[in-house]
Amino acid sequence: MTWTITKYFLNPESVSIHLFCSICQDVFQDPRRAPCGHSFCKKCILPWLRQSKTCPEDRRPVTEKQLHHDFILENIIGDQMVACPYRKCGCDFVGQLQMLASHKKCCTFNPENLPEFLRSPDSFQLKDDEAGCDEESTVPTPGKPSLKMRLFQAGDSRKELLMSMFDKKKSSSIS
């Protein structure tokens, strides 16, 4: 399991310092454990081992083949409570980090799930998210979605009407 999305931990103080990679100084992502017992993010330790054949912590010899997936550490991190990275745009999802990737795939506020007319920054506030979402130490308050977004979320016939109003192909054929 790999988490490459912004993480808004609900209680950052509860995230133990033992859950941080000593190379990138962030919460472990896809952790790998060396035979000496030290763990690192996979994306951090593999480049390190290409340059140095030792553990970054204790300098004991280690090879890539000796690393193993630290699923226990990953499960502990996955249990941490987080908010959706699209919270500033209006999403109010709160859940375990291990559920965040599946939530993001179906999140109404994920730009990849929206029709083109809702992706523009003036109709849907995505400036921070398009830039990768600014990391914050506190969970932001859910933003208020635009009128277009609220109508789109309402579903039923309003969704189809709204989409037809902004579909450039249909709009140009009416003119």
PDB file of C-alpha atoms in Angstrom:
ATOM      1  CA  MET A   1       0.000   0.000   0.000  1.00  0.00           C
ATOM      2  CA  THR A   2       1.462   3.350  -1.016  1.00  0.00           C
ATOM      3  CA  TRP A   3       0.158   6.743   0.058  1.00  0.00           C
ATOM      4  CA  THR A   4       1.330   9.566  -2.132  1.00  0.00           C
ATOM      5  CA  ILE A   5      -1.445  11.971  -1.309  1.00  0.00           C
ATOM      6  CA  THR A   6      -1.568  14.805   1.139  1.00  0.00           C
ATOM      7  CA  LYS A   7      -2.308  13.580   4.635  1.00  0.00           C
ATOM      8  CA  TYR A   8      -4.225  15.768   7.063  1.00  0.00           C
ATOM      9  CA  PHE A   9      -3.808  13.866  10.332  1.00  0.00           C
ATOM     10  CA  LEU A  10      -6.666  14.666  12.706  1.00  0.00           C
ATOM     11  CA  ASN A  11      -4.393  14.450  15.700  1.00  0.00           C
ATOM     12  CA  PRO A  12      -0.799  15.036  14.524  1.00  0.00           C
ATOM     13  CA  GLU A  13       0.477  14.827  18.105  1.00  0.00           C
ATOM     14  CA  SER A  14      -0.668  11.198  18.260  1.00  0.00           C
ATOM     15  CA  VAL A  15       1.601  10.221  15.354  1.00  0.00           C
ATOM     16  CA  SER A  16       4.624   8.782  17.155  1.00  0.00           C
ATOM     17  CA  ILE A  17       8.096   9.901  16.158  1.00  0.00           C
ATOM     18  CA  HIS A  18       8.773   6.194  15.582  1.00  0.00           C
ATOM     19  CA  LEU A  19       6.467   6.328  12.549  1.00  0.00           C
ATOM     20  CA  PHE A  20       8.746   8.749  10.672  1.00  0.00           C
ATOM     21  CA  CYS A  21      11.420   7.834   8.150  1.00  0.00           C
ATOM     22  CA  SER A  22      14.863   9.111   9.169  1.00  0.00           C
ATOM     23  CA  ILE A  23      15.721   9.866   5.536  1.00  0.00           C
ATOM     24  CA  CYS A  24      12.742  11.979   4.371  1.00  0.00           C
ATOM     25  CA  GLN A  25      11.523  12.986   7.861  1.00  0.00           C
ATOM     26  CA  ASP A  26       7.908  12.178   6.889  1.00  0.00           C
ATOM     27  CA  VAL A  27       5.500   9.426   7.977  1.00  0.00           C
ATOM     28  CA  PHE A  28       6.578   6.131   6.402  1.00  0.00           C
ATOM     29  CA  GLN A  29       5.249   5.339   2.952  1.00  0.00           C
ATOM     30  CA  ASP A  30       5.570   1.705   1.865  1.00  0.00           C
ATOM     31  CA  PRO A  31       8.005   0.933   4.737  1.00  0.00           C
ATOM     32  CA  ARG A  32      10.902  -1.492   4.332  1.00  0.00           C
ATOM     33  CA  ARG A  33      12.764  -3.023   7.294  1.00  0.00           C
ATOM     34  CA  ALA A  34      16.483  -3.786   7.195  1.00  0.00           C
ATOM     35  CA  PRO A  35      17.937  -6.860   8.990  1.00  0.00           C
ATOM     36  CA  CYS A  36      19.287  -4.549  11.704  1.00  0.00           C
ATOM     37  CA  GLY A  37      15.686  -3.540  12.559  1.00  0.00           C
ATOM     38  CA  HIS A  38      15.610  -0.019  11.120  1.00  0.00           C
ATOM     39  CA  SER A  39      12.773   0.920   8.770  1.00  0.00           C
ATOM     40  CA  PHE A  40      12.653   3.411   5.901  1.00  0.00           C
ATOM     41  CA  CYS A  41      10.308   4.415   3.103  1.00  0.00           C
ATOM     42  CA  LYS A  42      10.887   2.276   0.045  1.00  0.00           C
ATOM     43  CA  LYS A  43      11.305   5.406  -2.100  1.00  0.00           C
ATOM     44  CA  CYS A  44      14.005   6.628   0.306  1.00  0.00           C
ATOM     45  CA  ILE A  45      16.038   3.493   1.030  1.00  0.00           C
ATOM     46  CA  LEU A  46      16.383   2.153  -2.525  1.00  0.00           C
ATOM     47  CA  PRO A  47      18.253   5.221  -3.864  1.00  0.00           C
ATOM     48  CA  TRP A  48      20.336   5.242  -0.669  1.00  0.00           C
ATOM     49  CA  LEU A  49      21.396   1.618  -1.212  1.00  0.00           C
ATOM     50  CA  ARG A  50      22.420   2.382  -4.810  1.00  0.00           C
ATOM     51  CA  GLN A  51      24.967   4.847  -3.396  1.00  0.00           C
ATOM     52  CA  SER A  52      25.866   3.163  -0.115  1.00  0.00           C
ATOM     53  CA  LYS A  53      25.532  -0.485   0.833  1.00  0.00           C
ATOM     54  CA  THR A  54      24.903   0.304   4.504  1.00  0.00           C
ATOM     55  CA  CYS A  55      21.984   1.144   6.783  1.00  0.00           C
ATOM     56  CA  PRO A  56      21.640   4.938   7.078  1.00  0.00           C
ATOM     57  CA  GLU A  57      21.153   4.607  10.848  1.00  0.00           C
ATOM     58  CA  ASP A  58      23.889   2.251  12.064  1.00  0.00           C
ATOM     59  CA  ARG A  59      26.044   1.811   8.923  1.00  0.00           C
ATOM     60  CA  ARG A  60      25.757  -1.973   9.031  1.00  0.00           C
ATOM     61  CA  PRO A  61      26.011  -3.668   5.630  1.00  0.00           C
ATOM     62  CA  VAL A  62      22.619  -4.185   3.929  1.00  0.00           C
ATOM     63  CA  THR A  63      21.449  -5.013   0.414  1.00  0.00           C
ATOM     64  CA  GLU A  64      18.140  -4.405  -1.329  1.00  0.00           C
ATOM     65  CA  LYS A  65      17.388  -8.143  -1.240  1.00  0.00           C
ATOM     66  CA  GLN A  66      17.668  -8.142   2.561  1.00  0.00           C
ATOM     67  CA  LEU A  67      14.880  -5.564   2.947  1.00  0.00           C
ATOM     68  CA  HIS A  68      11.374  -6.779   3.657  1.00  0.00           C
ATOM     69  CA  HIS A  69       8.000  -5.075   3.652  1.00  0.00           C
ATOM     70  CA  ASP A  70       7.188  -3.864   7.157  1.00  0.00           C
ATOM     71  CA  PHE A  71       3.453  -4.583   7.109  1.00  0.00           C
ATOM     72  CA  ILE A  72       3.094  -4.183  10.879  1.00  0.00           C
ATOM     73  CA  LEU A  73       4.416  -0.613  10.719  1.00  0.00           C
ATOM     74  CA  GLU A  74       2.244   0.046   7.661  1.00  0.00           C
ATOM     75  CA  ASN A  75      -0.856  -1.197   9.536  1.00  0.00           C
ATOM     76  CA  ILE A  76      -0.116   1.037  12.524  1.00  0.00           C
ATOM     77  CA  ILE A  77       0.210   4.057  10.217  1.00  0.00           C
ATOM     78  CA  GLY A  78      -2.889   3.006   8.269  1.00  0.00           C
ATOM     79  CA  ASP A  79      -4.967   3.173  11.454  1.00  0.00           C
ATOM     80  CA  GLN A  80      -4.238   6.895  11.907  1.00  0.00           C
ATOM     81  CA  MET A  81      -7.275   9.119  11.355  1.00  0.00           C
ATOM     82  CA  VAL A  82      -7.024  11.614   8.489  1.00  0.00           C
ATOM     83  CA  ALA A  83      -9.192  14.049   6.537  1.00  0.00           C
ATOM     84  CA  CYS A  84      -9.564  14.115   2.756  1.00  0.00           C
ATOM     85  CA  PRO A  85      -6.969  16.229   0.897  1.00  0.00           C
ATOM     86  CA  TYR A  86      -9.890  17.935  -0.920  1.00  0.00           C
ATOM     87  CA  ARG A  87     -11.280  19.203   2.376  1.00  0.00           C
ATOM     88  CA  LYS A  88     -10.613  22.839   1.452  1.00  0.00           C
ATOM     89  CA  CYS A  89     -12.891  22.310  -1.540  1.00  0.00           C
ATOM     90  CA  GLY A  90     -15.747  20.991   0.583  1.00  0.00           C
ATOM     91  CA  CYS A  91     -15.185  17.264   1.225  1.00  0.00           C
ATOM     92  CA  ASP A  92     -15.964  16.294   4.805  1.00  0.00           C
ATOM     93  CA  PHE A  93     -14.526  12.729   4.716  1.00  0.00           C
ATOM     94  CA  VAL A  94     -12.705  11.668   7.872  1.00  0.00           C
ATOM     95  CA  GLY A  95     -11.388   8.127   8.219  1.00  0.00           C
ATOM     96  CA  GLN A  96      -8.380   5.868   8.570  1.00  0.00           C
ATOM     97  CA  LEU A  97      -5.376   6.602   6.359  1.00  0.00           C
ATOM     98  CA  GLN A  98      -5.659   3.114   4.870  1.00  0.00           C
ATOM     99  CA  MET A  99      -9.114   4.099   3.503  1.00  0.00           C
ATOM    100  CA  LEU A 100      -7.989   7.425   2.024  1.00  0.00           C
ATOM    101  CA  ALA A 101      -6.799   6.081  -1.347  1.00  0.00           C
ATOM    102  CA  SER A 102     -10.138   4.359  -2.037  1.00  0.00           C
ATOM    103  CA  HIS A 103     -12.061   7.423  -0.848  1.00  0.00           C
ATOM    104  CA  LYS A 104     -10.036   9.687  -3.135  1.00  0.00           C
ATOM    105  CA  LYS A 105     -10.953   7.536  -6.158  1.00  0.00           C
ATOM    106  CA  CYS A 106     -14.664   8.225  -5.622  1.00  0.00           C
ATOM    107  CA  CYS A 107     -14.457  11.636  -3.909  1.00  0.00           C
ATOM    108  CA  THR A 108     -16.854  14.097  -5.521  1.00  0.00           C
ATOM    109  CA  PHE A 109     -14.272  16.839  -5.030  1.00  0.00           C
ATOM    110  CA  ASN A 110     -11.416  14.992  -6.763  1.00  0.00           C
ATOM    111  CA  PRO A 111     -10.744  16.933 -10.012  1.00  0.00           C
ATOM    112  CA  GLU A 112     -10.280  13.644 -11.882  1.00  0.00           C
ATOM    113  CA  ASN A 113     -13.912  12.744 -11.095  1.00  0.00           C
ATOM    114  CA  LEU A 114     -15.402  16.038 -12.283  1.00  0.00           C
ATOM    115  CA  PRO A 115     -16.676  17.158 -15.670  1.00  0.00           C
ATOM    116  CA  GLU A 116     -14.480  19.758 -17.398  1.00  0.00           C
ATOM    117  CA  PHE A 117     -16.680  22.763 -16.506  1.00  0.00           C
ATOM    118  CA  LEU A 118     -16.181  22.081 -12.786  1.00  0.00           C
ATOM    119  CA  ARG A 119     -12.401  21.792 -13.058  1.00  0.00           C
ATOM    120  CA  SER A 120     -11.780  25.473 -13.730  1.00  0.00           C
ATOM    121  CA  PRO A 121     -10.389  27.344 -10.699  1.00  0.00           C
ATOM    122  CA  ASP A 122     -13.087  30.056 -10.860  1.00  0.00           C
ATOM    123  CA  SER A 123     -15.962  27.585 -10.513  1.00  0.00           C
ATOM    124  CA  PHE A 124     -14.247  25.163  -8.148  1.00  0.00           C
ATOM    125  CA  GLN A 125     -11.510  26.219  -5.761  1.00  0.00           C
ATOM    126  CA  LEU A 126      -8.711  23.830  -6.693  1.00  0.00           C
ATOM    127  CA  LYS A 127      -5.703  26.131  -6.757  1.00  0.00           C
ATOM    128  CA  ASP A 128      -4.093  24.549  -3.674  1.00  0.00           C
ATOM    129  CA  ASP A 129      -4.976  21.008  -4.745  1.00  0.00           C
ATOM    130  CA  GLU A 130      -3.750  21.457  -8.312  1.00  0.00           C
ATOM    131  CA  ALA A 131      -0.451  22.621  -6.872  1.00  0.00           C
ATOM    132  CA  GLY A 132      -0.333  19.529  -4.671  1.00  0.00           C
ATOM    133  CA  CYS A 133      -2.223  20.901  -1.656  1.00  0.00           C
ATOM    134  CA  ASP A 134      -0.238  22.935   0.786  1.00  0.00           C
ATOM    135  CA  GLU A 135       0.855  20.871   3.773  1.00  0.00           C
ATOM    136  CA  GLU A 136      -0.609  22.217   6.970  1.00  0.00           C
ATOM    137  CA  SER A 137      -0.137  21.138  10.540  1.00  0.00           C
ATOM    138  CA  THR A 138      -3.860  21.486  11.260  1.00  0.00           C
ATOM    139  CA  VAL A 139      -6.864  20.026   9.487  1.00  0.00           C
ATOM    140  CA  PRO A 140      -8.552  22.745   7.443  1.00  0.00           C
ATOM    141  CA  THR A 141     -12.247  23.447   7.832  1.00  0.00           C
ATOM    142  CA  PRO A 142     -14.213  22.061   4.880  1.00  0.00           C
ATOM    143  CA  GLY A 143     -14.611  24.772   2.260  1.00  0.00           C
ATOM    144  CA  LYS A 144     -17.974  25.756   0.848  1.00  0.00           C
ATOM    145  CA  PRO A 145     -18.442  24.316  -2.660  1.00  0.00           C
ATOM    146  CA  SER A 146     -19.441  26.642  -5.481  1.00  0.00           C
ATOM    147  CA  LEU A 147     -23.064  26.813  -6.631  1.00  0.00           C
ATOM    148  CA  LYS A 148     -22.167  24.768  -9.729  1.00  0.00           C
ATOM    149  CA  MET A 149     -20.626  22.094  -7.512  1.00  0.00           C
ATOM    150  CA  ARG A 150     -23.622  22.001  -5.159  1.00  0.00           C
ATOM    151  CA  LEU A 151     -26.000  21.611  -8.107  1.00  0.00           C
ATOM    152  CA  PHE A 152     -23.770  18.906  -9.584  1.00  0.00           C
ATOM    153  CA  GLN A 153     -23.728  17.027  -6.272  1.00  0.00           C
ATOM    154  CA  ALA A 154     -27.521  17.246  -5.974  1.00  0.00           C
ATOM    155  CA  GLY A 155     -27.718  14.668  -8.742  1.00  0.00           C
ATOM    156  CA  ASP A 156     -30.946  13.658 -10.528  1.00  0.00           C
ATOM    157  CA  SER A 157     -32.139  15.834 -13.429  1.00  0.00           C
ATOM    158  CA  ARG A 158     -30.267  18.934 -12.224  1.00  0.00           C
ATOM    159  CA  LYS A 159     -26.968  17.172 -12.819  1.00  0.00           C
ATOM    160  CA  GLU A 160     -27.848  16.363 -16.436  1.00  0.00           C
ATOM    161  CA  LEU A 161     -29.211  19.870 -17.059  1.00  0.00           C
ATOM    162  CA  LEU A 162     -26.106  21.454 -15.568  1.00  0.00           C
ATOM    163  CA  MET A 163     -23.822  19.246 -17.647  1.00  0.00           C
ATOM    164  CA  SER A 164     -25.721  20.033 -20.846  1.00  0.00           C
ATOM    165  CA  MET A 165     -25.475  23.779 -20.120  1.00  0.00           C
ATOM    166  CA  PHE A 166     -21.694  23.605 -19.966  1.00  0.00           C
ATOM    167  CA  ASP A 167     -21.046  20.970 -22.629  1.00  0.00           C
ATOM    168  CA  LYS A 168     -19.212  22.997 -25.278  1.00  0.00           C
ATOM    169  CA  LYS A 169     -20.210  20.668 -28.146  1.00  0.00           C
ATOM    170  CA  LYS A 170     -23.924  20.931 -27.377  1.00  0.00           C
ATOM    171  CA  SER A 171     -23.752  24.661 -26.604  1.00  0.00           C
ATOM    172  CA  SER A 172     -22.047  25.483 -29.912  1.00  0.00           C
ATOM    173  CA  SER A 173     -24.605  23.484 -31.932  1.00  0.00           C
ATOM    174  CA  ILE A 174     -27.451  25.518 -30.360  1.00  0.00           C
ATOM    175  CA  SER A 175     -25.893  28.855 -31.437  1.00  0.00           C
TER     176      SER A 175
END
